[in-house]
Amino acid sequence: MPKIVAARVIVTCPGRNFVTLKIECDDGTTGLGDATLNGRELAVAAYLTEHVVPCLIGRDAHRIEDIWQYLYKGAYWRRGPVTMTAIAAVDMALWDIKGKLAGLAVYQLLGGACREGAIVYGHANGTTIEETIEAAREYQRQGYRAIRLQCGVPGMASTYGVSKDKDFYEPADSDLPTENVWSTAKYLRVVPELFAAAREALGWDVHLLHDIHHRLTPIEAGRLGKDLEPYRPFWLEDATPAENQAAFRLIRQHTTAPLAVGEVFNSIWDAKTLIEEQLIDYIRATVVHAGGITHLRRIAALADLYQVRTGCHGATDLSPVSMAAALHFDLSVPNFGIQEYMRHTPETDAVFPHAYTFADGMMHPGDAPGLGVDIDEALAAGYEYKRAFLPVNRLEDGTLWSW
Ligand code: GCO
Ligand code: MG
C-alpha cells in the first residue's frame, strides 16, 4: 500500500492567495489538493495543519472513500466551508496520487471520458453596455461558445463582476473589506438592456449567461427572469441567497429562464431540495468547496436523477489544481452542463504548471497521470501571503446587503 508519510500546507500569493495541500507517500509519490477559500485562507490552512495532517500519517493513500468518511464523520462537527474545503484538498490529493500510481489521468479512474471536452464560459464585462459587448466580441474571436455578461449599473459607482483589468477579475481587493453600494431598482433596469443589445450585436449562436450574485429577492428574480426570457439566457446564476432552498419555488413559478445556483454550497444537503424539486437547472457546487471529487460526484449523481446538470464554479480564486480536478470531473460525469473558466494570471500559471488546455471554447484536462498539475515550490516561496477580503454591500440607506 502507498503509505502517507508526510503532508504539508503551502501558502503562496502569485497575485492572489492560494492554499495548497501536498501529500507524500513512502514511495515518494506526491499528490496536490487545492484548499483555497477566498478571504478566509488561513482558517483552512490551520484546520489542515492542526487537525487533519496528523490524522493522515500512516494511512493507505488508496483508501479515498474511507479517508473521506473518516474526516467527515470523524470530526463530529459536520459540513461548513472551512471543513469541507479542507476535506476537498485531501480528496483531490489522493485522487492525484491514485492516478499517478495507476499511470492514468484521473478522468480515466472516474469511468473515462463521456465527451471530447468540456464547454467553458468566459467573463465579458465593462462599465457600459457597449464595452461589455466589445469584450464579448473578443471572447467570440478567441473561440468561446458561451459568455457571461456583466456590466456597470448607471448611477452606481461599482458592481459585482465589473473589473478594472479587462482580462483578470479579482474581487478580494483590500486588506479590510471594501464597501460597495447597491440599488436593485437601478440594476433591474440595465440588465434587460444589456441582453437586448447583446443579442442584436452577437447574434443567437452564442450562449449568454449572467450572474446576479445573490442580490435579488425571489419575486424580483422572477421579474428579471421574465424580462430576459426573450433573449434566451443560458442561465441566471445565484438569483437569490439559497440558504432557504424553498425560495426557488417562487422564482420557478414566474419564469422559464434556466437557473444555476451553488458556488457557495459545501455539501449535498445544501442542494437536496433544489435538486429533488427540480427548482434549478444547473448545480454550481465545485470540487474545492464541496468536499472534493468524491463528494461532488455524489451531488452530480443525485442531480442526474432530476435532469439537473453541472456547471462548476471556476473563478480565479480556485487554483489551477481545482481547475484540473473540475475538468476531470466534467469529462467523466454523464450530466455535465458547462464549466466556468476565468483565466489565471501568468504568475499563477507559472507557480502551477498544468496539463489542461483550451481550444475552440472547450477545455480538456490532458492525459498526464493524476490531476496533471504541479507546484513550483521555489517560485511559490517567493510570493508571501497577503491578507485580502471580499467586499461587502450596502443599500443606498446603509443597510447591509448580500455582496
Ligand atoms: C463566479 C463567482 C465569483 C465569486 C468569487 C468569490 O461566478 O465566478 O460569483 O466571482 O464572487 O469566487 O470568491
Ligand atoms: Mg457566481
PDB file of C-alpha atoms in Angstrom, residues 18-316:
ATOM      1  CA  PHE A  18      -3.669  30.150  -2.828  1.00  0.00           C
ATOM      2  CA  VAL A  19      -3.530  27.390  -0.216  1.00  0.00           C
ATOM      3  CA  THR A  20      -2.293  24.017  -1.466  1.00  0.00           C
ATOM      4  CA  LEU A  21      -2.004  20.695   0.337  1.00  0.00           C
ATOM      5  CA  LYS A  22       0.815  18.390  -0.718  1.00  0.00           C
ATOM      6  CA  ILE A  23       0.599  14.755   0.445  1.00  0.00           C
ATOM      7  CA  GLU A  24       3.600  12.463   0.159  1.00  0.00           C
ATOM      8  CA  CYS A  25       3.731   8.654   0.227  1.00  0.00           C
ATOM      9  CA  ASP A  26       6.534   6.327   1.331  1.00  0.00           C
ATOM     10  CA  ASP A  27       7.474   5.546  -2.307  1.00  0.00           C
ATOM     11  CA  GLY A  28       7.943   9.268  -2.982  1.00  0.00           C
ATOM     12  CA  THR A  29       4.662   9.738  -4.895  1.00  0.00           C
ATOM     13  CA  THR A  30       3.062  13.110  -4.146  1.00  0.00           C
ATOM     14  CA  GLY A  31      -0.415  14.494  -4.681  1.00  0.00           C
ATOM     15  CA  LEU A  32      -1.784  18.055  -4.693  1.00  0.00           C
ATOM     16  CA  GLY A  33      -5.075  19.437  -3.427  1.00  0.00           C
ATOM     17  CA  ASP A  34      -6.415  22.987  -3.550  1.00  0.00           C
ATOM     18  CA  ALA A  35      -7.563  24.373  -0.170  1.00  0.00           C
ATOM     19  CA  THR A  36      -8.223  27.995  -1.126  1.00  0.00           C
ATOM     20  CA  LEU A  37     -11.247  29.679   0.497  1.00  0.00           C
ATOM     21  CA  ASN A  38     -11.224  33.258  -0.723  1.00  0.00           C
ATOM     22  CA  GLY A  39     -10.856  35.778   2.108  1.00  0.00           C
ATOM     23  CA  ARG A  40     -10.616  33.024   4.775  1.00  0.00           C
ATOM     24  CA  GLU A  41      -7.468  31.229   3.538  1.00  0.00           C
ATOM     25  CA  LEU A  42      -5.599  30.845   6.807  1.00  0.00           C
ATOM     26  CA  ALA A  43      -8.579  29.260   8.574  1.00  0.00           C
ATOM     27  CA  VAL A  44      -8.390  26.304   6.173  1.00  0.00           C
ATOM     28  CA  ALA A  45      -4.585  26.214   6.351  1.00  0.00           C
ATOM     29  CA  ALA A  46      -4.788  25.929  10.158  1.00  0.00           C
ATOM     30  CA  TYR A  47      -7.612  23.361  10.014  1.00  0.00           C
ATOM     31  CA  LEU A  48      -5.445  21.196   7.787  1.00  0.00           C
ATOM     32  CA  THR A  49      -2.187  21.626   9.665  1.00  0.00           C
ATOM     33  CA  GLU A  50      -3.616  21.309  13.169  1.00  0.00           C
ATOM     34  CA  HIS A  51      -6.489  18.880  12.751  1.00  0.00           C
ATOM     35  CA  VAL A  52      -6.166  16.901   9.513  1.00  0.00           C
ATOM     36  CA  VAL A  53      -2.493  16.291   8.695  1.00  0.00           C
ATOM     37  CA  PRO A  54      -1.744  14.423  11.972  1.00  0.00           C
ATOM     38  CA  CYS A  55      -4.635  12.034  11.210  1.00  0.00           C
ATOM     39  CA  LEU A  56      -3.336  11.257   7.708  1.00  0.00           C
ATOM     40  CA  ILE A  57       0.123   9.995   8.587  1.00  0.00           C
ATOM     41  CA  GLY A  58       0.455   6.231   8.246  1.00  0.00           C
ATOM     42  CA  ARG A  59      -2.791   5.781   6.278  1.00  0.00           C
ATOM     43  CA  ASP A  60      -3.191   3.923   2.986  1.00  0.00           C
ATOM     44  CA  ALA A  61      -3.456   6.645   0.305  1.00  0.00           C
ATOM     45  CA  HIS A  62      -5.554   4.330  -1.876  1.00  0.00           C
ATOM     46  CA  ARG A  63      -8.473   4.357   0.595  1.00  0.00           C
ATOM     47  CA  ILE A  64     -10.011   7.594  -0.670  1.00  0.00           C
ATOM     48  CA  GLU A  65     -13.616   6.939   0.360  1.00  0.00           C
ATOM     49  CA  ASP A  66     -12.662   5.684   3.809  1.00  0.00           C
ATOM     50  CA  ILE A  67     -10.444   8.716   4.462  1.00  0.00           C
ATOM     51  CA  TRP A  68     -13.274  10.984   3.266  1.00  0.00           C
ATOM     52  CA  GLN A  69     -15.715   9.354   5.682  1.00  0.00           C
ATOM     53  CA  TYR A  70     -13.131   9.486   8.469  1.00  0.00           C
ATOM     54  CA  LEU A  71     -12.602  13.231   8.055  1.00  0.00           C
ATOM     55  CA  TYR A  72     -16.324  13.993   7.606  1.00  0.00           C
ATOM     56  CA  LYS A  73     -17.947  11.783  10.236  1.00  0.00           C
ATOM     57  CA  GLY A  74     -14.899  11.676  12.457  1.00  0.00           C
ATOM     58  CA  ALA A  75     -14.837  15.434  13.030  1.00  0.00           C
ATOM     59  CA  TYR A  76     -18.270  15.224  14.678  1.00  0.00           C
ATOM     60  CA  TRP A  77     -18.794  18.861  13.542  1.00  0.00           C
ATOM     61  CA  ARG A  78     -20.089  18.228  10.041  1.00  0.00           C
ATOM     62  CA  ARG A  79     -20.076  20.431   6.955  1.00  0.00           C
ATOM     63  CA  GLY A  80     -19.235  24.140   6.699  1.00  0.00           C
ATOM     64  CA  PRO A  81     -16.940  25.788   4.139  1.00  0.00           C
ATOM     65  CA  VAL A  82     -13.731  25.510   6.183  1.00  0.00           C
ATOM     66  CA  THR A  83     -14.141  21.806   6.975  1.00  0.00           C
ATOM     67  CA  MET A  84     -15.352  20.858   3.511  1.00  0.00           C
ATOM     68  CA  THR A  85     -12.576  22.795   1.767  1.00  0.00           C
ATOM     69  CA  ALA A  86     -10.008  21.004   3.932  1.00  0.00           C
ATOM     70  CA  ILE A  87     -11.572  17.612   3.157  1.00  0.00           C
ATOM     71  CA  ALA A  88     -11.653  18.539  -0.536  1.00  0.00           C
ATOM     72  CA  ALA A  89      -7.930  19.257  -0.533  1.00  0.00           C
ATOM     73  CA  VAL A  90      -7.164  15.825   0.912  1.00  0.00           C
ATOM     74  CA  ASP A  91      -9.558  14.160  -1.532  1.00  0.00           C
ATOM     75  CA  MET A  92      -8.035  15.867  -4.593  1.00  0.00           C
ATOM     76  CA  ALA A  93      -4.521  14.990  -3.476  1.00  0.00           C
ATOM     77  CA  LEU A  94      -5.487  11.331  -3.002  1.00  0.00           C
ATOM     78  CA  TRP A  95      -7.056  11.102  -6.476  1.00  0.00           C
ATOM     79  CA  ASP A  96      -3.887  12.711  -7.827  1.00  0.00           C
ATOM     80  CA  ILE A  97      -1.785  10.038  -6.096  1.00  0.00           C
ATOM     81  CA  LYS A  98      -4.038   7.200  -7.258  1.00  0.00           C
ATOM     82  CA  GLY A  99      -3.790   8.416 -10.847  1.00  0.00           C
ATOM     83  CA  LYS A 100      -0.022   8.724 -10.701  1.00  0.00           C
ATOM     84  CA  LEU A 101       0.317   5.229  -9.260  1.00  0.00           C
ATOM     85  CA  ALA A 102      -2.032   3.787 -11.896  1.00  0.00           C
ATOM     86  CA  GLY A 103      -0.349   5.741 -14.693  1.00  0.00           C
ATOM     87  CA  LEU A 104      -3.765   7.163 -15.642  1.00  0.00           C
ATOM     88  CA  ALA A 105      -5.366  10.599 -15.811  1.00  0.00           C
ATOM     89  CA  VAL A 106      -7.965  10.992 -13.046  1.00  0.00           C
ATOM     90  CA  TYR A 107     -10.881  11.136 -15.519  1.00  0.00           C
ATOM     91  CA  GLN A 108      -9.958   7.605 -16.590  1.00  0.00           C
ATOM     92  CA  LEU A 109     -10.297   6.427 -12.991  1.00  0.00           C
ATOM     93  CA  LEU A 110     -13.724   8.091 -12.809  1.00  0.00           C
ATOM     94  CA  GLY A 111     -15.051   5.970 -15.649  1.00  0.00           C
ATOM     95  CA  GLY A 112     -13.419   7.585 -18.652  1.00  0.00           C
ATOM     96  CA  ALA A 113     -14.452  10.437 -20.927  1.00  0.00           C
ATOM     97  CA  CYS A 114     -18.159  10.955 -21.648  1.00  0.00           C
ATOM     98  CA  ARG A 115     -17.334  13.736 -24.108  1.00  0.00           C
ATOM     99  CA  GLU A 116     -14.449  15.145 -26.143  1.00  0.00           C
ATOM    100  CA  GLY A 117     -14.020  18.190 -23.940  1.00  0.00           C
ATOM    101  CA  ALA A 118     -15.806  20.478 -21.510  1.00  0.00           C
ATOM    102  CA  ILE A 119     -17.516  23.582 -22.904  1.00  0.00           C
ATOM    103  CA  VAL A 120     -16.473  26.595 -20.830  1.00  0.00           C
ATOM    104  CA  TYR A 121     -17.770  30.129 -20.447  1.00  0.00           C
ATOM    105  CA  GLY A 122     -15.651  33.243 -20.198  1.00  0.00           C
ATOM    106  CA  HIS A 123     -16.416  36.545 -18.489  1.00  0.00           C
ATOM    107  CA  ALA A 124     -17.131  39.610 -20.619  1.00  0.00           C
ATOM    108  CA  ASN A 125     -17.567  42.765 -18.612  1.00  0.00           C
ATOM    109  CA  GLY A 126     -17.410  46.516 -18.968  1.00  0.00           C
ATOM    110  CA  THR A 127     -18.518  49.712 -17.318  1.00  0.00           C
ATOM    111  CA  THR A 128     -21.036  50.293 -20.121  1.00  0.00           C
ATOM    112  CA  ILE A 129     -23.174  48.022 -22.297  1.00  0.00           C
ATOM    113  CA  GLU A 130     -21.011  48.909 -25.313  1.00  0.00           C
ATOM    114  CA  GLU A 131     -17.792  47.996 -23.506  1.00  0.00           C
ATOM    115  CA  THR A 132     -19.297  44.703 -22.360  1.00  0.00           C
ATOM    116  CA  ILE A 133     -20.351  43.795 -25.882  1.00  0.00           C
ATOM    117  CA  GLU A 134     -16.896  44.667 -27.203  1.00  0.00           C
ATOM    118  CA  ALA A 135     -15.382  42.381 -24.549  1.00  0.00           C
ATOM    119  CA  ALA A 136     -17.821  39.608 -25.555  1.00  0.00           C
ATOM    120  CA  ARG A 137     -16.772  40.016 -29.198  1.00  0.00           C
ATOM    121  CA  GLU A 138     -13.191  39.448 -28.103  1.00  0.00           C
ATOM    122  CA  TYR A 139     -14.218  36.206 -26.376  1.00  0.00           C
ATOM    123  CA  GLN A 140     -16.004  35.133 -29.558  1.00  0.00           C
ATOM    124  CA  ARG A 141     -12.827  35.847 -31.543  1.00  0.00           C
ATOM    125  CA  GLN A 142     -10.950  33.600 -29.099  1.00  0.00           C
ATOM    126  CA  GLY A 143     -13.388  30.771 -29.823  1.00  0.00           C
ATOM    127  CA  TYR A 144     -15.642  30.882 -26.756  1.00  0.00           C
ATOM    128  CA  ARG A 145     -19.127  29.443 -27.346  1.00  0.00           C
ATOM    129  CA  ALA A 146     -20.532  30.685 -24.054  1.00  0.00           C
ATOM    130  CA  ILE A 147     -20.010  34.087 -22.458  1.00  0.00           C
ATOM    131  CA  ARG A 148     -21.112  35.607 -19.177  1.00  0.00           C
ATOM    132  CA  LEU A 149     -22.191  39.264 -19.457  1.00  0.00           C
ATOM    133  CA  GLN A 150     -21.838  41.720 -16.552  1.00  0.00           C
ATOM    134  CA  CYS A 151     -21.932  45.491 -16.936  1.00  0.00           C
ATOM    135  CA  GLY A 152     -21.802  48.586 -14.759  1.00  0.00           C
ATOM    136  CA  VAL A 153     -25.084  49.977 -13.440  1.00  0.00           C
ATOM    137  CA  PRO A 154     -25.762  53.659 -14.267  1.00  0.00           C
ATOM    138  CA  GLY A 155     -25.834  55.627 -11.011  1.00  0.00           C
ATOM    139  CA  MET A 156     -23.784  53.078  -9.069  1.00  0.00           C
ATOM    140  CA  ALA A 157     -20.055  53.516  -8.504  1.00  0.00           C
ATOM    141  CA  SER A 158     -19.229  49.807  -8.839  1.00  0.00           C
ATOM    142  CA  THR A 159     -20.873  46.421  -9.026  1.00  0.00           C
ATOM    143  CA  TYR A 160     -20.046  42.731  -8.895  1.00  0.00           C
ATOM    144  CA  GLY A 161     -18.324  41.296 -11.950  1.00  0.00           C
ATOM    145  CA  VAL A 162     -17.058  44.516 -13.492  1.00  0.00           C
ATOM    146  CA  SER A 163     -13.327  44.620 -13.393  1.00  0.00           C
ATOM    147  CA  LYS A 164     -10.663  47.293 -13.705  1.00  0.00           C
ATOM    148  CA  ASP A 165      -8.463  44.828 -15.564  1.00  0.00           C
ATOM    149  CA  LYS A 166     -10.005  43.584 -18.816  1.00  0.00           C
ATOM    150  CA  ASP A 167      -8.530  40.073 -18.628  1.00  0.00           C
ATOM    151  CA  PHE A 168      -8.463  39.214 -14.935  1.00  0.00           C
ATOM    152  CA  TYR A 169     -11.084  39.768 -12.252  1.00  0.00           C
ATOM    153  CA  GLU A 170     -10.159  39.793  -8.595  1.00  0.00           C
ATOM    154  CA  PRO A 171     -12.896  40.832  -6.171  1.00  0.00           C
ATOM    155  CA  ALA A 172     -10.818  40.233  -2.989  1.00  0.00           C
ATOM    156  CA  ASP A 173      -9.240  43.629  -3.382  1.00  0.00           C
ATOM    157  CA  SER A 174      -8.394  45.014   0.027  1.00  0.00           C
ATOM    158  CA  ASP A 175      -6.733  44.499   3.410  1.00  0.00           C
ATOM    159  CA  LEU A 176     -10.116  45.243   5.006  1.00  0.00           C
ATOM    160  CA  PRO A 177     -13.457  44.756   3.191  1.00  0.00           C
ATOM    161  CA  THR A 178     -14.253  47.446   0.607  1.00  0.00           C
ATOM    162  CA  GLU A 179     -17.786  48.854   0.993  1.00  0.00           C
ATOM    163  CA  ASN A 180     -19.984  48.878  -2.135  1.00  0.00           C
ATOM    164  CA  VAL A 181     -23.410  50.457  -2.597  1.00  0.00           C
ATOM    165  CA  TRP A 182     -26.280  48.540  -4.204  1.00  0.00           C
ATOM    166  CA  SER A 183     -29.575  49.531  -5.800  1.00  0.00           C
ATOM    167  CA  THR A 184     -31.829  46.726  -7.045  1.00  0.00           C
ATOM    168  CA  ALA A 185     -34.054  49.171  -8.930  1.00  0.00           C
ATOM    169  CA  LYS A 186     -31.145  50.587 -10.932  1.00  0.00           C
ATOM    170  CA  TYR A 187     -29.755  47.120 -11.634  1.00  0.00           C
ATOM    171  CA  LEU A 188     -33.090  45.718 -12.843  1.00  0.00           C
ATOM    172  CA  ARG A 189     -33.288  48.471 -15.465  1.00  0.00           C
ATOM    173  CA  VAL A 190     -29.917  47.844 -17.066  1.00  0.00           C
ATOM    174  CA  VAL A 191     -29.718  44.030 -17.412  1.00  0.00           C
ATOM    175  CA  PRO A 192     -32.557  43.619 -19.961  1.00  0.00           C
ATOM    176  CA  GLU A 193     -30.994  46.459 -21.999  1.00  0.00           C
ATOM    177  CA  LEU A 194     -27.654  44.655 -21.892  1.00  0.00           C
ATOM    178  CA  PHE A 195     -29.162  41.383 -23.124  1.00  0.00           C
ATOM    179  CA  ALA A 196     -31.195  43.062 -25.865  1.00  0.00           C
ATOM    180  CA  ALA A 197     -28.098  44.867 -27.154  1.00  0.00           C
ATOM    181  CA  ALA A 198     -26.001  41.693 -26.857  1.00  0.00           C
ATOM    182  CA  ARG A 199     -28.375  39.570 -28.957  1.00  0.00           C
ATOM    183  CA  GLU A 200     -28.521  42.343 -31.547  1.00  0.00           C
ATOM    184  CA  ALA A 201     -24.722  42.581 -31.741  1.00  0.00           C
ATOM    185  CA  LEU A 202     -23.595  38.989 -31.112  1.00  0.00           C
ATOM    186  CA  GLY A 203     -26.429  37.002 -32.681  1.00  0.00           C
ATOM    187  CA  TRP A 204     -28.048  33.823 -31.394  1.00  0.00           C
ATOM    188  CA  ASP A 205     -25.288  31.249 -31.862  1.00  0.00           C
ATOM    189  CA  VAL A 206     -23.532  32.060 -28.624  1.00  0.00           C
ATOM    190  CA  HIS A 207     -24.704  31.114 -25.121  1.00  0.00           C
ATOM    191  CA  LEU A 208     -25.163  34.163 -22.879  1.00  0.00           C
ATOM    192  CA  LEU A 209     -25.024  33.867 -19.088  1.00  0.00           C
ATOM    193  CA  HIS A 210     -25.492  36.290 -16.209  1.00  0.00           C
ATOM    194  CA  ASP A 211     -24.574  36.233 -12.507  1.00  0.00           C
ATOM    195  CA  ILE A 212     -26.920  38.053 -10.109  1.00  0.00           C
ATOM    196  CA  HIS A 213     -24.622  37.241  -7.187  1.00  0.00           C
ATOM    197  CA  HIS A 214     -27.347  36.658  -4.561  1.00  0.00           C
ATOM    198  CA  ARG A 215     -28.733  40.219  -4.733  1.00  0.00           C
ATOM    199  CA  LEU A 216     -32.443  39.860  -5.513  1.00  0.00           C
ATOM    200  CA  THR A 217     -35.483  38.722  -3.598  1.00  0.00           C
ATOM    201  CA  PRO A 218     -37.269  35.732  -5.161  1.00  0.00           C
ATOM    202  CA  ILE A 219     -40.030  37.839  -6.720  1.00  0.00           C
ATOM    203  CA  GLU A 220     -37.508  40.310  -8.148  1.00  0.00           C
ATOM    204  CA  ALA A 221     -35.623  37.375  -9.628  1.00  0.00           C
ATOM    205  CA  GLY A 222     -38.861  36.128 -11.186  1.00  0.00           C
ATOM    206  CA  ARG A 223     -39.340  39.545 -12.775  1.00  0.00           C
ATOM    207  CA  LEU A 224     -35.788  39.659 -14.144  1.00  0.00           C
ATOM    208  CA  GLY A 225     -36.120  36.128 -15.495  1.00  0.00           C
ATOM    209  CA  LYS A 226     -39.301  37.134 -17.342  1.00  0.00           C
ATOM    210  CA  ASP A 227     -37.652  40.250 -18.758  1.00  0.00           C
ATOM    211  CA  LEU A 228     -34.688  38.228 -20.046  1.00  0.00           C
ATOM    212  CA  GLU A 229     -36.669  35.295 -21.482  1.00  0.00           C
ATOM    213  CA  PRO A 230     -36.929  36.809 -24.992  1.00  0.00           C
ATOM    214  CA  TYR A 231     -33.099  36.832 -25.185  1.00  0.00           C
ATOM    215  CA  ARG A 232     -32.814  33.143 -24.247  1.00  0.00           C
ATOM    216  CA  PRO A 233     -30.232  33.325 -21.453  1.00  0.00           C
ATOM    217  CA  PHE A 234     -28.285  30.097 -20.903  1.00  0.00           C
ATOM    218  CA  TRP A 235     -28.690  30.671 -17.181  1.00  0.00           C
ATOM    219  CA  LEU A 236     -29.296  33.186 -14.418  1.00  0.00           C
ATOM    220  CA  GLU A 237     -26.907  32.475 -11.596  1.00  0.00           C
ATOM    221  CA  ASP A 238     -27.414  32.893  -7.845  1.00  0.00           C
ATOM    222  CA  ALA A 239     -30.644  34.849  -8.243  1.00  0.00           C
ATOM    223  CA  THR A 240     -31.294  34.983  -4.506  1.00  0.00           C
ATOM    224  CA  PRO A 241     -29.427  33.706  -1.431  1.00  0.00           C
ATOM    225  CA  ALA A 242     -30.046  29.965  -1.269  1.00  0.00           C
ATOM    226  CA  GLU A 243     -29.939  29.100   2.427  1.00  0.00           C
ATOM    227  CA  ASN A 244     -33.694  28.865   2.022  1.00  0.00           C
ATOM    228  CA  GLN A 245     -33.886  26.391  -0.844  1.00  0.00           C
ATOM    229  CA  ALA A 246     -37.688  26.649  -0.955  1.00  0.00           C
ATOM    230  CA  ALA A 247     -37.362  30.290  -2.088  1.00  0.00           C
ATOM    231  CA  PHE A 248     -36.618  28.993  -5.566  1.00  0.00           C
ATOM    232  CA  ARG A 249     -40.191  27.677  -5.847  1.00  0.00           C
ATOM    233  CA  LEU A 250     -41.343  31.259  -6.148  1.00  0.00           C
ATOM    234  CA  ILE A 251     -38.820  32.096  -8.884  1.00  0.00           C
ATOM    235  CA  ARG A 252     -39.775  28.947 -10.823  1.00  0.00           C
ATOM    236  CA  GLN A 253     -43.447  29.906 -10.747  1.00  0.00           C
ATOM    237  CA  HIS A 254     -42.675  33.071 -12.665  1.00  0.00           C
ATOM    238  CA  THR A 255     -40.023  32.344 -15.255  1.00  0.00           C
ATOM    239  CA  THR A 256     -38.684  29.703 -17.637  1.00  0.00           C
ATOM    240  CA  ALA A 257     -35.205  31.269 -17.574  1.00  0.00           C
ATOM    241  CA  PRO A 258     -32.817  28.444 -16.593  1.00  0.00           C
ATOM    242  CA  LEU A 259     -31.445  28.827 -13.063  1.00  0.00           C
ATOM    243  CA  ALA A 260     -27.982  27.996 -11.731  1.00  0.00           C
ATOM    244  CA  VAL A 261     -27.000  28.042  -8.101  1.00  0.00           C
ATOM    245  CA  GLY A 262     -24.495  26.659  -5.632  1.00  0.00           C
ATOM    246  CA  GLU A 263     -20.983  28.100  -5.854  1.00  0.00           C
ATOM    247  CA  VAL A 264     -21.096  28.710  -2.093  1.00  0.00           C
ATOM    248  CA  PHE A 265     -22.588  25.295  -1.284  1.00  0.00           C
ATOM    249  CA  ASN A 266     -20.398  22.876   0.602  1.00  0.00           C
ATOM    250  CA  SER A 267     -22.454  19.699   0.714  1.00  0.00           C
ATOM    251  CA  ILE A 268     -25.217  17.723  -0.939  1.00  0.00           C
ATOM    252  CA  TRP A 269     -27.576  18.862   1.823  1.00  0.00           C
ATOM    253  CA  ASP A 270     -27.380  22.462   0.580  1.00  0.00           C
ATOM    254  CA  ALA A 271     -28.805  21.356  -2.762  1.00  0.00           C
ATOM    255  CA  LYS A 272     -31.128  18.479  -1.876  1.00  0.00           C
ATOM    256  CA  THR A 273     -34.477  20.318  -2.117  1.00  0.00           C
ATOM    257  CA  LEU A 274     -33.351  22.387  -5.089  1.00  0.00           C
ATOM    258  CA  ILE A 275     -32.481  19.218  -6.985  1.00  0.00           C
ATOM    259  CA  GLU A 276     -35.303  16.933  -5.878  1.00  0.00           C
ATOM    260  CA  GLU A 277     -37.966  19.544  -6.643  1.00  0.00           C
ATOM    261  CA  GLN A 278     -36.247  20.476  -9.915  1.00  0.00           C
ATOM    262  CA  LEU A 279     -36.073  24.103  -8.809  1.00  0.00           C
ATOM    263  CA  ILE A 280     -32.767  24.620 -10.632  1.00  0.00           C
ATOM    264  CA  ASP A 281     -31.256  23.554 -13.934  1.00  0.00           C
ATOM    265  CA  TYR A 282     -27.545  23.732 -13.092  1.00  0.00           C
ATOM    266  CA  ILE A 283     -25.743  22.946  -9.868  1.00  0.00           C
ATOM    267  CA  ARG A 284     -22.605  25.056  -9.410  1.00  0.00           C
ATOM    268  CA  ALA A 285     -21.044  23.305  -6.420  1.00  0.00           C
ATOM    269  CA  THR A 286     -17.366  22.864  -7.011  1.00  0.00           C
ATOM    270  CA  VAL A 287     -14.581  20.413  -6.190  1.00  0.00           C
ATOM    271  CA  VAL A 288     -12.711  22.643  -3.737  1.00  0.00           C
ATOM    272  CA  HIS A 289     -15.593  23.980  -1.656  1.00  0.00           C
ATOM    273  CA  ALA A 290     -17.867  20.924  -1.715  1.00  0.00           C
ATOM    274  CA  GLY A 291     -15.735  18.126  -0.331  1.00  0.00           C
ATOM    275  CA  GLY A 292     -13.635  17.162  -3.338  1.00  0.00           C
ATOM    276  CA  ILE A 293     -14.187  14.887  -6.315  1.00  0.00           C
ATOM    277  CA  THR A 294     -15.676  12.171  -4.098  1.00  0.00           C
ATOM    278  CA  HIS A 295     -18.483  14.349  -2.739  1.00  0.00           C
ATOM    279  CA  LEU A 296     -19.099  16.284  -5.955  1.00  0.00           C
ATOM    280  CA  ARG A 297     -19.715  13.022  -7.789  1.00  0.00           C
ATOM    281  CA  ARG A 298     -22.379  12.195  -5.209  1.00  0.00           C
ATOM    282  CA  ILE A 299     -24.065  15.573  -5.810  1.00  0.00           C
ATOM    283  CA  ALA A 300     -23.886  15.047  -9.588  1.00  0.00           C
ATOM    284  CA  ALA A 301     -25.377  11.569  -9.272  1.00  0.00           C
ATOM    285  CA  LEU A 302     -28.349  12.943  -7.315  1.00  0.00           C
ATOM    286  CA  ALA A 303     -28.731  15.786  -9.820  1.00  0.00           C
ATOM    287  CA  ASP A 304     -28.687  13.370 -12.739  1.00  0.00           C
ATOM    288  CA  LEU A 305     -31.840  11.684 -11.450  1.00  0.00           C
ATOM    289  CA  TYR A 306     -33.662  15.005 -11.824  1.00  0.00           C
ATOM    290  CA  GLN A 307     -32.170  16.254 -15.123  1.00  0.00           C
ATOM    291  CA  VAL A 308     -30.137  18.890 -13.305  1.00  0.00           C
ATOM    292  CA  ARG A 309     -26.766  19.400 -14.962  1.00  0.00           C
ATOM    293  CA  THR A 310     -23.446  20.534 -13.555  1.00  0.00           C
ATOM    294  CA  GLY A 311     -21.915  23.984 -14.019  1.00  0.00           C
ATOM    295  CA  CYS A 312     -18.918  24.092 -11.710  1.00  0.00           C
ATOM    296  CA  HIS A 313     -17.654  27.330 -10.258  1.00  0.00           C
ATOM    297  CA  GLY A 314     -14.303  28.229 -11.815  1.00  0.00           C
ATOM    298  CA  ALA A 315     -13.327  31.732 -10.688  1.00  0.00           C
ATOM    299  CA  THR A 316      -9.666  32.718 -10.312  1.00  0.00           C
TER     300      THR A 316
END
